[in-house]
PDB file of C-alpha atoms in Angstrom:
ATOM      1  CA  MET K   1      63.758 117.173  49.364  1.00  0.00           C
ATOM      2  CA  PRO K   2      62.853 116.977  45.670  1.00  0.00           C
ATOM      3  CA  PRO K   3      65.678 116.974  43.118  1.00  0.00           C
ATOM      4  CA  GLN K   4      66.739 120.249  41.481  1.00  0.00           C
ATOM      5  CA  ILE K   5      65.092 120.546  38.050  1.00  0.00           C
ATOM      6  CA  LEU K   6      65.791 123.014  35.271  1.00  0.00           C
ATOM      7  CA  THR K   7      62.879 124.580  33.435  1.00  0.00           C
ATOM      8  CA  GLY K   8      62.670 124.088  29.687  1.00  0.00           C
ATOM      9  CA  LYS K   9      63.841 127.693  29.245  1.00  0.00           C
ATOM     10  CA  GLU K  10      66.839 127.131  31.517  1.00  0.00           C
ATOM     11  CA  VAL K  11      67.807 124.016  29.550  1.00  0.00           C
ATOM     12  CA  GLU K  12      67.617 126.017  26.314  1.00  0.00           C
ATOM     13  CA  LEU K  13      69.773 128.777  27.831  1.00  0.00           C
ATOM     14  CA  LEU K  14      72.350 126.281  29.069  1.00  0.00           C
ATOM     15  CA  LEU K  15      72.547 124.347  25.800  1.00  0.00           C
ATOM     16  CA  ALA K  16      72.895 127.596  23.836  1.00  0.00           C
ATOM     17  CA  GLN K  17      76.047 128.643  25.723  1.00  0.00           C
ATOM     18  CA  PRO K  18      78.879 126.665  24.143  1.00  0.00           C
ATOM     19  CA  SER K  19      79.993 128.572  21.080  1.00  0.00           C
ATOM     20  CA  GLY K  20      80.351 126.300  18.113  1.00  0.00           C
ATOM     21  CA  VAL K  21      83.380 128.117  16.744  1.00  0.00           C
ATOM     22  CA  ASP K  22      86.308 126.320  18.362  1.00  0.00           C
ATOM     23  CA  ALA K  23      87.159 122.730  19.264  1.00  0.00           C
ATOM     24  CA  LYS K  24      86.453 123.183  22.978  1.00  0.00           C
ATOM     25  CA  GLY K  25      83.069 124.806  22.331  1.00  0.00           C
ATOM     26  CA  LEU K  26      82.042 122.059  19.906  1.00  0.00           C
ATOM     27  CA  ARG K  27      83.108 119.374  22.383  1.00  0.00           C
ATOM     28  CA  ASP K  28      81.284 121.089  25.248  1.00  0.00           C
ATOM     29  CA  LYS K  29      78.118 121.461  23.161  1.00  0.00           C
ATOM     30  CA  ALA K  30      78.212 117.732  22.363  1.00  0.00           C
ATOM     31  CA  MET K  31      78.744 116.776  26.024  1.00  0.00           C
ATOM     32  CA  LEU K  32      75.909 118.961  27.314  1.00  0.00           C
ATOM     33  CA  GLU K  33      73.525 117.788  24.582  1.00  0.00           C
ATOM     34  CA  VAL K  34      74.359 114.130  25.282  1.00  0.00           C
ATOM     35  CA  MET K  35      73.840 114.605  29.032  1.00  0.00           C
ATOM     36  CA  TYR K  36      70.397 116.163  28.574  1.00  0.00           C
ATOM     37  CA  ALA K  37      69.404 113.871  25.687  1.00  0.00           C
ATOM     38  CA  THR K  38      70.142 110.672  27.582  1.00  0.00           C
ATOM     39  CA  GLY K  39      69.963 111.388  31.314  1.00  0.00           C
ATOM     40  CA  ILE K  40      73.187 109.439  31.884  1.00  0.00           C
ATOM     41  CA  ARG K  41      75.330 109.998  34.959  1.00  0.00           C
ATOM     42  CA  VAL K  42      78.525 112.049  34.661  1.00  0.00           C
ATOM     43  CA  THR K  43      80.600 108.916  35.321  1.00  0.00           C
ATOM     44  CA  GLU K  44      78.803 107.189  32.463  1.00  0.00           C
ATOM     45  CA  LEU K  45      79.444 110.191  30.200  1.00  0.00           C
ATOM     46  CA  ILE K  46      83.184 110.233  30.798  1.00  0.00           C
ATOM     47  CA  ASP K  47      83.369 106.432  30.545  1.00  0.00           C
ATOM     48  CA  LEU K  48      81.865 106.457  27.027  1.00  0.00           C
ATOM     49  CA  ASN K  49      84.088 105.261  24.208  1.00  0.00           C
ATOM     50  CA  VAL K  50      83.804 106.159  20.533  1.00  0.00           C
ATOM     51  CA  GLU K  51      82.427 102.670  19.781  1.00  0.00           C
ATOM     52  CA  ASP K  52      79.470 103.362  22.129  1.00  0.00           C
ATOM     53  CA  VAL K  53      77.954 105.814  19.634  1.00  0.00           C
ATOM     54  CA  ASN K  54      76.008 104.805  16.550  1.00  0.00           C
ATOM     55  CA  LEU K  55      75.306 107.973  14.575  1.00  0.00           C
ATOM     56  CA  GLU K  56      73.396 106.128  11.853  1.00  0.00           C
ATOM     57  CA  LEU K  57      70.918 104.624  14.299  1.00  0.00           C
ATOM     58  CA  GLY K  58      70.933 107.720  16.540  1.00  0.00           C
ATOM     59  CA  ILE K  59      71.718 105.775  19.693  1.00  0.00           C
ATOM     60  CA  LEU K  60      74.245 105.647  22.469  1.00  0.00           C
ATOM     61  CA  LYS K  61      75.207 102.477  24.343  1.00  0.00           C
ATOM     62  CA  CYS K  62      75.825 103.150  28.005  1.00  0.00           C
ATOM     63  CA  THR K  63      77.554 100.452  30.008  1.00  0.00           C
ATOM     64  CA  SER K  64      77.778 100.699  33.767  1.00  0.00           C
ATOM     65  CA  ALA K  65      79.181  98.169  36.220  1.00  0.00           C
ATOM     66  CA  LYS K  66      75.909  96.255  36.337  1.00  0.00           C
ATOM     67  CA  LYS K  67      74.462  96.350  32.826  1.00  0.00           C
ATOM     68  CA  SER K  68      74.314  97.926  29.420  1.00  0.00           C
ATOM     69  CA  ARG K  69      71.484 100.014  28.018  1.00  0.00           C
ATOM     70  CA  VAL K  70      70.775 101.689  24.693  1.00  0.00           C
ATOM     71  CA  ILE K  71      69.435 105.249  24.731  1.00  0.00           C
ATOM     72  CA  PRO K  72      68.154 107.225  21.737  1.00  0.00           C
ATOM     73  CA  LEU K  73      69.499 110.692  20.931  1.00  0.00           C
ATOM     74  CA  TYR K  74      67.347 113.593  19.733  1.00  0.00           C
ATOM     75  CA  PRO K  75      68.408 115.292  16.455  1.00  0.00           C
ATOM     76  CA  ALA K  76      70.246 118.296  17.990  1.00  0.00           C
ATOM     77  CA  ALA K  77      72.303 116.014  20.241  1.00  0.00           C
ATOM     78  CA  LEU K  78      73.050 113.760  17.281  1.00  0.00           C
ATOM     79  CA  ARG K  79      74.200 116.740  15.190  1.00  0.00           C
ATOM     80  CA  ALA K  80      76.435 118.080  17.983  1.00  0.00           C
ATOM     81  CA  LEU K  81      77.939 114.640  18.549  1.00  0.00           C
ATOM     82  CA  SER K  82      78.454 114.092  14.832  1.00  0.00           C
ATOM     83  CA  VAL K  83      80.268 117.415  14.406  1.00  0.00           C
ATOM     84  CA  TYR K  84      82.425 116.675  17.435  1.00  0.00           C
ATOM     85  CA  LEU K  85      83.330 113.178  16.210  1.00  0.00           C
ATOM     86  CA  LYS K  86      83.951 114.145  12.593  1.00  0.00           C
ATOM     87  CA  GLU K  87      85.635 117.534  13.013  1.00  0.00           C
ATOM     88  CA  VAL K  88      87.006 117.957  16.523  1.00  0.00           C
ATOM     89  CA  ARG K  89      87.865 114.822  18.462  1.00  0.00           C
ATOM     90  CA  LEU K  90      90.771 113.698  16.281  1.00  0.00           C
ATOM     91  CA  LEU K  91      92.336 117.151  16.616  1.00  0.00           C
ATOM     92  CA  MET K  92      92.126 116.928  20.408  1.00  0.00           C
ATOM     93  CA  VAL K  93      93.504 113.433  21.035  1.00  0.00           C
ATOM     94  CA  ASP K  94      97.250 112.949  21.460  1.00  0.00           C
ATOM     95  CA  ASP K  95      97.254 109.214  20.935  1.00  0.00           C
ATOM     96  CA  PRO K  96      95.220 107.941  17.941  1.00  0.00           C
ATOM     97  CA  ARG K  97      94.554 104.749  19.920  1.00  0.00           C
ATOM     98  CA  GLU K  98      92.643 106.740  22.587  1.00  0.00           C
ATOM     99  CA  GLN K  99      89.151 105.222  22.848  1.00  0.00           C
ATOM    100  CA  ALA K 100      87.527 107.867  25.083  1.00  0.00           C
ATOM    101  CA  LEU K 101      84.628 109.621  23.409  1.00  0.00           C
ATOM    102  CA  PHE K 102      85.139 112.891  25.277  1.00  0.00           C
ATOM    103  CA  VAL K 103      88.662 114.120  25.869  1.00  0.00           C
ATOM    104  CA  ASN K 104      90.105 117.137  27.634  1.00  0.00           C
ATOM    105  CA  VAL K 105      92.324 119.765  25.976  1.00  0.00           C
ATOM    106  CA  GLY K 106      95.328 117.578  26.799  1.00  0.00           C
ATOM    107  CA  GLY K 107      93.883 114.761  24.695  1.00  0.00           C
ATOM    108  CA  ALA K 108      93.154 112.382  27.579  1.00  0.00           C
ATOM    109  CA  ARG K 109      89.780 111.117  28.847  1.00  0.00           C
ATOM    110  CA  MET K 110      87.630 113.861  30.373  1.00  0.00           C
ATOM    111  CA  SER K 111      87.415 113.735  34.175  1.00  0.00           C
ATOM    112  CA  ARG K 112      84.365 114.203  36.401  1.00  0.00           C
ATOM    113  CA  GLN K 113      85.910 117.390  37.785  1.00  0.00           C
ATOM    114  CA  GLY K 114      86.652 118.645  34.288  1.00  0.00           C
ATOM    115  CA  PHE K 115      83.042 118.205  33.220  1.00  0.00           C
ATOM    116  CA  TRP K 116      81.788 119.770  36.462  1.00  0.00           C
ATOM    117  CA  LYS K 117      83.902 122.896  35.838  1.00  0.00           C
ATOM    118  CA  ILE K 118      82.630 123.096  32.246  1.00  0.00           C
ATOM    119  CA  LEU K 119      79.017 122.829  33.418  1.00  0.00           C
ATOM    120  CA  LYS K 120      79.536 125.512  36.083  1.00  0.00           C
ATOM    121  CA  SER K 121      81.081 127.928  33.585  1.00  0.00           C
ATOM    122  CA  TYR K 122      78.121 127.563  31.198  1.00  0.00           C
ATOM    123  CA  GLN K 123      75.634 127.892  34.062  1.00  0.00           C
ATOM    124  CA  GLU K 124      77.263 131.215  34.895  1.00  0.00           C
ATOM    125  CA  LYS K 125      77.294 132.363  31.251  1.00  0.00           C
ATOM    126  CA  ALA K 126      73.609 131.436  30.930  1.00  0.00           C
ATOM    127  CA  GLY K 127      72.772 133.469  34.041  1.00  0.00           C
ATOM    128  CA  ILE K 128      71.025 130.521  35.694  1.00  0.00           C
ATOM    129  CA  GLN K 129      70.731 131.116  39.432  1.00  0.00           C
ATOM    130  CA  LYS K 130      70.027 127.517  40.431  1.00  0.00           C
ATOM    131  CA  ASP K 131      72.965 125.421  41.579  1.00  0.00           C
ATOM    132  CA  ILE K 132      73.384 123.068  38.623  1.00  0.00           C
ATOM    133  CA  THR K 133      75.240 119.792  38.969  1.00  0.00           C
ATOM    134  CA  PRO K 134      75.602 117.048  36.366  1.00  0.00           C
ATOM    135  CA  HIS K 135      72.811 115.214  38.194  1.00  0.00           C
ATOM    136  CA  THR K 136      70.532 118.232  37.652  1.00  0.00           C
ATOM    137  CA  LEU K 137      70.606 117.425  33.930  1.00  0.00           C
ATOM    138  CA  ARG K 138      69.697 113.801  34.720  1.00  0.00           C
ATOM    139  CA  HIS K 139      66.768 114.871  36.910  1.00  0.00           C
ATOM    140  CA  SER K 140      65.605 117.424  34.324  1.00  0.00           C
ATOM    141  CA  PHE K 141      65.740 114.774  31.578  1.00  0.00           C
ATOM    142  CA  ALA K 142      63.474 112.456  33.578  1.00  0.00           C
ATOM    143  CA  VAL K 143      60.962 115.097  34.677  1.00  0.00           C
ATOM    144  CA  HIS K 144      60.712 116.660  31.213  1.00  0.00           C
ATOM    145  CA  LEU K 145      60.038 113.237  29.666  1.00  0.00           C
ATOM    146  CA  LEU K 146      57.347 112.544  32.286  1.00  0.00           C
ATOM    147  CA  GLU K 147      55.774 115.977  31.743  1.00  0.00           C
ATOM    148  CA  ASN K 148      55.529 115.186  28.044  1.00  0.00           C
ATOM    149  CA  GLY K 149      53.832 111.834  28.526  1.00  0.00           C
ATOM    150  CA  ALA K 150      56.693 109.331  28.598  1.00  0.00           C
ATOM    151  CA  ASP K 151      56.062 105.987  30.233  1.00  0.00           C
ATOM    152  CA  LEU K 152      57.653 105.593  33.682  1.00  0.00           C
ATOM    153  CA  ARG K 153      59.059 102.159  32.760  1.00  0.00           C
ATOM    154  CA  ALA K 154      60.743 103.600  29.653  1.00  0.00           C
ATOM    155  CA  ILE K 155      62.323 106.336  31.772  1.00  0.00           C
ATOM    156  CA  GLN K 156      63.426 103.689  34.291  1.00  0.00           C
ATOM    157  CA  GLU K 157      65.122 101.777  31.475  1.00  0.00           C
ATOM    158  CA  MET K 158      66.875 104.839  30.065  1.00  0.00           C
ATOM    159  CA  LEU K 159      68.090 105.926  33.496  1.00  0.00           C
ATOM    160  CA  GLY K 160      69.285 102.409  34.279  1.00  0.00           C
ATOM    161  CA  HIS K 161      67.327 102.153  37.523  1.00  0.00           C
ATOM    162  CA  ALA K 162      67.046  98.563  38.736  1.00  0.00           C
ATOM    163  CA  ASP K 163      63.954  99.358  40.789  1.00  0.00           C
ATOM    164  CA  ILE K 164      60.943 101.395  39.628  1.00  0.00           C
ATOM    165  CA  SER K 165      60.771 103.059  43.060  1.00  0.00           C
ATOM    166  CA  SER K 166      63.974 104.955  42.197  1.00  0.00           C
ATOM    167  CA  THR K 167      62.245 106.387  39.141  1.00  0.00           C
ATOM    168  CA  GLN K 168      58.974 107.186  40.926  1.00  0.00           C
ATOM    169  CA  ILE K 169      60.584 110.148  42.709  1.00  0.00           C
ATOM    170  CA  TYR K 170      60.008 112.063  39.490  1.00  0.00           C
ATOM    171  CA  THR K 171      56.234 111.536  39.660  1.00  0.00           C
ATOM    172  CA  HIS K 172      56.299 113.322  43.034  1.00  0.00           C
ATOM    173  CA  VAL K 173      57.992 116.309  41.392  1.00  0.00           C
ATOM    174  CA  ILE K 174      55.217 116.418  38.775  1.00  0.00           C
ATOM    175  CA  LYS K 175      52.507 116.120  41.456  1.00  0.00           C
ATOM    176  CA  ASN K 176      54.074 118.963  43.465  1.00  0.00           C
ATOM    177  CA  GLN K 177      54.185 121.130  40.346  1.00  0.00           C
ATOM    178  CA  LEU K 178      50.510 120.380  39.689  1.00  0.00           C
ATOM    179  CA  LYS K 179      49.631 121.339  43.266  1.00  0.00           C
ATOM    180  CA  ASP K 180      51.517 124.627  42.888  1.00  0.00           C
ATOM    181  CA  VAL K 181      49.711 125.415  39.624  1.00  0.00           C
ATOM    182  CA  TYR K 182      46.381 124.555  41.226  1.00  0.00           C
ATOM    183  CA  GLN K 183      47.055 126.734  44.277  1.00  0.00           C
ATOM    184  CA  LYS K 184      48.080 129.683  42.109  1.00  0.00           C
ATOM    185  CA  ALA K 185      45.406 129.348  39.437  1.00  0.00           C
ATOM    186  CA  HIS K 186      42.210 127.973  40.969  1.00  0.00           C
ATOM    187  CA  PRO K 187      39.943 130.813  42.032  1.00  0.00           C
ATOM    188  CA  ARG K 188      38.879 129.043  45.242  1.00  0.00           C
ATOM    189  CA  ALA K 189      42.257 127.588  46.225  1.00  0.00           C
TER     190      ALA K 189
END
C-alpha cells in the first residue's frame, strides 16, 4: 500500500492553521514548517536541540542514532523558526539550561504524543479528511520534491535512508499518479 500523501493544497491548508498570535501558535507553526521543510521523523523533531539550528545558513542538523545529516530550510520555515527562537522559546522554558528546541507548555521537551495531538488538531481545523500522521508530512516532503524534479539520491540523503531502495518507494507513488492522470485524460484510455 502506497504511503499517504498530502496534496500541495492540503499542505498549504495545514501550514496555515497555527495562528501566529500566541506562543503556542508560533511554536506549532515552526514545528509544522520544520517537519514539512525537512522530512525528518517526529522522533528526530523532538530530539532537536537549539544548537542544531543555524538560522544564518538556513540549515538544520539532524542527528539520529546512526548518523548526522544537514538539511536546508525553505524561507517560510526559516522565518517561523526564527520567530519561535527569538520571541517565544525563552518564554516557554522553565529552566534556562533546557537544550530542547521544541518545548511543551510546561517548558519541557516536546513528546511524540504531544506533537501528534497538535498535528491532529490542525488537521481537523484545516478540514483535511485524510488521516494525517507525522510520517504523512515526511512522505509528502519526499513526493513533492520528486514531483518538482529533485534527485532521488538527494532525497535519500535528506531523509537519512541508508539504502536507496527505501527512497524508491516514492517513485512508485509518482508513477501511480501518472497512470491515474493518463487514464483520466487520454481520450483512448
